[in-house]
Amino acid sequence: MTMAKVTEGVHFIEGQDEFIPDSHVYVVGDLSSCDLSVVDAGLMGKGAYKIRSIQEMGIDLKDIKRIIMTHTHLDHVGCLAEILQEIPWAEIWIHRLEAELMEKGDERTVYGMDMFREMCQIQYALKPGAFTFQVNRKLEGGESLNIGGMVWEVIHIPGHSMGSIGLYHGPQRVLIPGDVIYADYAIGRFDLHGADASELKKSLMRLAELEVDILLPGHNRIVRDLPPGYILETAKQWEPNLA
Ligand SMILES: [Zn+2]
Ligand SMILES: [Zn+2]
């Protein structure tokens, strides 16, 4: 089984890293609600794996109503088109700051840096404009999303990218922070296009206000029993680098 239940209404599909990492995918929503959301997509070529993993759970693809992106880096958005081909009815929800870039075909955030863009376009035969999407809902942060029989709060946490969001489920103390914070006191890089170290510091402090037991980052291991104060401790350890 490639997809695992984390807790009620939260399922996990582990990324399959290549020489570029592949982001994890989370499926959120009560399975009986028929109103499921996929959080993030993954790297180019991983769409079939992600779709197959969802189907192996016995989920009817028709129940997937939307794809919510934590942010639009290549390792998260790379197979969005592949997934949309299988579920063309799914809406795309992205923070406004990155949604506006995607709609214009501005791919600076997708690739992060010019050298990486050139390498990837050759390696994967990607054409300029390959990541132009129409976004159905532009998120701002501060929304309470009533989806799949659950309420998820959207938190705008820029710094790793300008439109990074976290999704927080208060009742079960679950946080999906994208690439802003990981397990093992690691944080997302802050040297790519649209990144900002001081914004990242503020975003970590914002997340530190939340009660989190289950941390579900975009990469590496997930944590089901996060120690109290973990996010604040991580922010403090990184503070000298985020001035
Ligand atoms: Zn990222
Ligand atoms: Zn990532």
Short mmCIF file of C-alpha atoms and ligand atoms in Angstrom, two decimals:
data_model
loop_
_atom_site.label_atom_id
_atom_site.label_comp_id
_atom_site.label_asym_id
_atom_site.label_seq_id
_atom_site.Cartn_x
_atom_site.Cartn_y
_atom_site.Cartn_z
CA MET A 1 0.00 0.00 0.00
CA THR A 2 1.55 3.27 -1.10
CA MET A 3 -1.06 5.45 0.53
CA ALA A 4 -1.47 5.42 4.28
CA LYS A 5 -4.01 6.81 6.70
CA VAL A 6 -2.44 9.34 9.07
CA THR A 7 -5.54 10.17 11.07
CA GLU A 8 -9.27 10.66 10.45
CA GLY A 9 -9.66 12.44 7.13
CA VAL A 10 -5.96 12.65 6.35
CA HIS A 11 -4.11 10.26 4.03
CA PHE A 12 -0.48 10.34 2.95
CA ILE A 13 1.23 9.36 -0.31
CA GLU A 14 5.00 9.41 0.05
CA GLY A 15 6.98 11.25 -2.61
CA GLN A 16 9.24 9.13 -4.81
CA ASP A 17 12.38 11.21 -5.04
CA GLU A 18 14.53 11.13 -8.17
CA PHE A 19 17.58 13.34 -8.59
CA ILE A 20 15.04 16.07 -7.89
CA PRO A 21 12.76 15.43 -4.91
CA ASP A 22 9.09 14.53 -5.45
CA SER A 23 6.72 16.17 -2.98
CA HIS A 24 4.46 14.13 -0.75
CA VAL A 25 0.75 14.27 -1.49
CA TYR A 26 -1.94 14.42 1.18
CA VAL A 27 -5.59 13.59 0.59
CA VAL A 28 -7.78 15.44 3.06
CA GLY A 29 -11.45 15.00 3.79
CA ASP A 30 -13.66 12.39 5.31
CA LEU A 31 -13.69 9.55 2.75
CA SER A 32 -17.48 9.26 3.07
CA SER A 33 -17.94 12.97 2.29
CA CYS A 34 -17.32 12.52 -1.46
CA ASP A 35 -15.63 15.94 -1.22
CA LEU A 36 -11.92 15.19 -1.12
CA SER A 37 -8.99 17.52 -1.67
CA VAL A 38 -5.54 16.57 -2.91
CA VAL A 39 -2.81 18.71 -1.38
CA ASP A 40 0.13 19.18 -3.79
CA ALA A 41 0.91 17.06 -6.86
CA GLY A 42 4.61 16.25 -7.24
CA LEU A 43 7.43 15.95 -9.71
CA MET A 44 7.09 15.38 -13.47
CA GLY A 45 6.32 11.75 -14.23
CA LYS A 46 4.82 11.02 -10.81
CA GLY A 47 1.18 11.70 -11.69
CA ALA A 48 0.35 8.08 -12.54
CA TYR A 49 1.90 6.90 -9.28
CA LYS A 50 -0.09 9.42 -7.26
CA ILE A 51 -3.36 8.58 -9.02
CA ARG A 52 -2.74 4.82 -8.64
CA SER A 53 -2.04 5.27 -4.93
CA ILE A 54 -5.34 7.09 -4.48
CA GLN A 55 -7.23 4.38 -6.32
CA GLU A 56 -5.56 1.62 -4.29
CA MET A 57 -7.18 3.16 -1.22
CA GLY A 58 -10.55 2.47 -2.80
CA ILE A 59 -11.18 6.15 -3.39
CA ASP A 60 -13.39 6.99 -6.36
CA LEU A 61 -11.54 9.62 -8.38
CA LYS A 62 -14.88 11.40 -8.88
CA ASP A 63 -14.79 12.27 -5.18
CA ILE A 64 -11.70 14.43 -5.67
CA LYS A 65 -13.02 17.94 -6.10
CA ARG A 66 -9.91 20.07 -5.92
CA ILE A 67 -6.15 20.25 -5.77
CA ILE A 68 -4.77 22.70 -3.23
CA MET A 69 -1.14 23.69 -3.72
CA THR A 70 0.97 24.60 -0.69
CA HIS A 71 3.14 26.47 -3.22
CA THR A 72 4.15 26.13 -6.85
CA HIS A 73 7.76 24.93 -6.89
CA LEU A 74 8.56 22.39 -9.61
CA ASP A 75 8.76 19.44 -7.20
CA HIS A 76 5.12 20.12 -6.18
CA VAL A 77 3.55 21.35 -9.41
CA GLY A 78 5.54 19.19 -11.87
CA CYS A 79 2.86 16.52 -12.33
CA LEU A 80 -0.17 18.74 -11.80
CA ALA A 81 -1.07 18.51 -15.50
CA GLU A 82 -0.71 14.69 -15.40
CA ILE A 83 -3.09 14.48 -12.45
CA LEU A 84 -5.55 16.92 -14.03
CA GLN A 85 -5.69 14.73 -17.09
CA GLU A 86 -7.16 11.98 -14.90
CA ILE A 87 -9.46 14.29 -12.92
CA PRO A 88 -10.18 17.23 -15.26
CA TRP A 89 -13.10 18.38 -13.10
CA ALA A 90 -10.85 19.16 -10.15
CA GLU A 91 -10.46 22.82 -9.25
CA ILE A 92 -7.04 24.33 -8.54
CA TRP A 93 -6.66 26.41 -5.41
CA ILE A 94 -3.43 28.39 -4.88
CA HIS A 95 -2.44 31.46 -2.89
CA ARG A 96 -3.15 34.57 -4.94
CA LEU A 97 0.49 35.68 -5.15
CA GLU A 98 1.56 32.51 -6.95
CA ALA A 99 -1.78 31.95 -8.72
CA GLU A 100 -1.39 35.24 -10.58
CA LEU A 101 2.08 34.20 -11.76
CA MET A 102 0.83 30.78 -12.91
CA GLU A 103 -2.02 32.31 -14.89
CA LYS A 104 0.41 34.64 -16.65
CA GLY A 105 2.86 31.86 -17.38
CA ASP A 106 5.50 33.51 -15.19
CA GLU A 107 7.57 30.47 -14.19
CA ARG A 108 10.22 32.14 -12.06
CA THR A 109 8.72 30.73 -8.86
CA VAL A 110 8.23 27.27 -10.42
CA TYR A 111 11.92 26.89 -11.23
CA GLY A 112 13.34 29.13 -8.52
CA MET A 113 16.50 29.98 -10.45
CA ASP A 114 17.48 30.31 -14.11
CA MET A 115 20.18 27.65 -14.03
CA PHE A 116 17.73 25.10 -12.64
CA ARG A 117 15.13 26.06 -15.26
CA GLU A 118 17.57 25.46 -18.09
CA MET A 119 18.65 22.13 -16.66
CA CYS A 120 15.08 20.92 -16.12
CA GLN A 121 13.80 22.09 -19.47
CA ILE A 122 16.50 19.99 -21.14
CA GLN A 123 16.26 16.99 -18.80
CA TYR A 124 12.45 16.76 -18.97
CA ALA A 125 11.92 18.35 -22.41
CA LEU A 126 9.74 21.03 -20.82
CA LYS A 127 8.65 23.94 -22.99
CA PRO A 128 8.41 27.49 -21.69
CA GLY A 129 4.88 28.00 -20.44
CA ALA A 130 4.44 24.32 -19.47
CA PHE A 131 3.22 25.44 -16.04
CA THR A 132 0.53 27.89 -17.08
CA PHE A 133 -2.72 27.03 -15.29
CA GLN A 134 -6.03 28.73 -14.65
CA VAL A 135 -6.61 28.89 -10.91
CA ASN A 136 -10.19 28.43 -9.74
CA ARG A 137 -9.77 29.88 -6.28
CA LYS A 138 -7.10 32.29 -5.18
CA LEU A 139 -6.44 31.92 -1.47
CA GLU A 140 -5.38 34.84 0.70
CA GLY A 141 -4.71 33.22 4.05
CA GLY A 142 -7.14 33.51 6.92
CA GLU A 143 -9.86 31.43 5.26
CA SER A 144 -11.59 28.60 7.09
CA LEU A 145 -12.23 26.02 4.41
CA ASN A 146 -15.24 23.80 5.00
CA ILE A 147 -14.15 20.85 2.91
CA GLY A 148 -14.72 17.13 3.14
CA GLY A 149 -16.62 17.39 6.41
CA MET A 150 -13.67 19.12 8.09
CA VAL A 151 -12.59 22.71 8.68
CA TRP A 152 -9.07 23.57 7.54
CA GLU A 153 -7.56 26.97 8.19
CA VAL A 154 -5.40 28.55 5.49
CA ILE A 155 -2.33 30.34 6.83
CA HIS A 156 -0.19 32.45 4.52
CA ILE A 157 3.42 31.61 5.40
CA PRO A 158 5.73 33.33 2.89
CA GLY A 159 9.51 33.07 3.01
CA HIS A 160 10.26 29.78 1.26
CA SER A 161 8.17 31.12 -1.60
CA MET A 162 5.96 34.20 -1.71
CA GLY A 163 2.66 32.34 -1.82
CA SER A 164 3.38 29.42 0.51
CA ILE A 165 0.41 28.36 2.61
CA GLY A 166 -0.06 26.05 5.54
CA LEU A 167 -3.23 24.07 6.13
CA TYR A 168 -4.21 23.54 9.76
CA HIS A 169 -6.87 21.29 11.22
CA GLY A 170 -7.39 22.45 14.80
CA PRO A 171 -9.53 19.59 16.17
CA GLN A 172 -6.83 16.99 15.39
CA ARG A 173 -3.91 19.44 15.62
CA VAL A 174 -2.66 18.59 12.15
CA LEU A 175 -0.42 20.98 10.20
CA ILE A 176 0.47 20.69 6.51
CA PRO A 177 3.17 23.38 6.15
CA GLY A 178 4.43 22.68 2.62
CA ASP A 179 8.19 23.28 2.55
CA VAL A 180 8.29 25.86 5.33
CA ILE A 181 9.21 23.45 8.11
CA TYR A 182 10.16 19.78 8.16
CA ALA A 183 10.91 17.09 10.72
CA ASP A 184 14.28 17.06 12.49
CA TYR A 185 14.48 20.84 13.00
CA ALA A 186 14.85 21.49 9.28
CA ILE A 187 13.27 24.37 7.38
CA GLY A 188 12.74 25.14 3.71
CA ARG A 189 15.43 26.87 1.66
CA PHE A 190 15.15 30.60 1.35
CA ASP A 191 17.47 31.40 -1.56
CA LEU A 192 15.09 30.88 -4.50
CA HIS A 193 13.06 33.40 -6.50
CA GLY A 194 10.45 35.02 -4.27
CA ALA A 195 12.01 33.69 -1.08
CA ASP A 196 12.71 36.00 1.86
CA ALA A 197 14.56 35.04 5.03
CA SER A 198 12.90 37.59 7.30
CA GLU A 199 9.44 36.60 6.02
CA LEU A 200 10.33 32.98 6.70
CA LYS A 201 11.25 33.87 10.26
CA LYS A 202 7.88 35.57 10.74
CA SER A 203 6.07 32.62 9.19
CA LEU A 204 7.79 30.16 11.53
CA MET A 205 6.80 32.32 14.49
CA ARG A 206 3.22 32.39 13.20
CA LEU A 207 3.19 28.58 12.98
CA ALA A 208 4.72 28.35 16.46
CA GLU A 209 1.46 29.78 17.85
CA LEU A 210 -0.42 26.66 16.72
CA GLU A 211 -0.92 23.52 18.78
CA VAL A 212 0.49 20.84 16.49
CA ASP A 213 0.71 17.11 17.17
CA ILE A 214 0.93 15.88 13.60
CA LEU A 215 3.35 17.56 11.18
CA LEU A 216 2.92 16.68 7.52
CA PRO A 217 5.61 18.46 5.48
CA GLY A 218 6.23 18.37 1.76
CA HIS A 219 9.28 16.11 2.05
CA ASN A 220 11.12 13.70 4.29
CA ARG A 221 9.52 12.00 7.21
CA ILE A 222 6.17 12.88 8.70
CA VAL A 223 5.80 13.26 12.47
CA ARG A 224 2.78 11.87 14.32
CA ASP A 225 3.82 12.83 17.85
CA LEU A 226 5.44 16.23 17.54
CA PRO A 227 6.95 17.39 20.86
CA PRO A 228 5.35 20.53 22.35
CA GLY A 229 7.27 23.66 21.32
CA TYR A 230 8.89 21.96 18.34
CA ILE A 231 8.13 24.75 15.85
CA LEU A 232 9.31 27.50 18.20
CA GLU A 233 12.49 25.56 18.94
CA THR A 234 13.13 25.14 15.20
CA ALA A 235 12.53 28.85 14.60
CA LYS A 236 14.98 29.75 17.38
CA GLN A 237 17.67 27.44 16.04
CA TRP A 238 17.40 29.06 12.61
CA GLU A 239 16.97 32.63 13.78
CA PRO A 240 20.66 33.64 13.32
CA ASN A 241 20.44 32.58 9.65
CA LEU A 242 17.16 34.39 9.03
CA ALA A 243 18.14 37.90 10.06
ZN ZN B 1 9.38 24.34 -2.21
ZN ZN B 2 9.30 20.84 -2.14
#
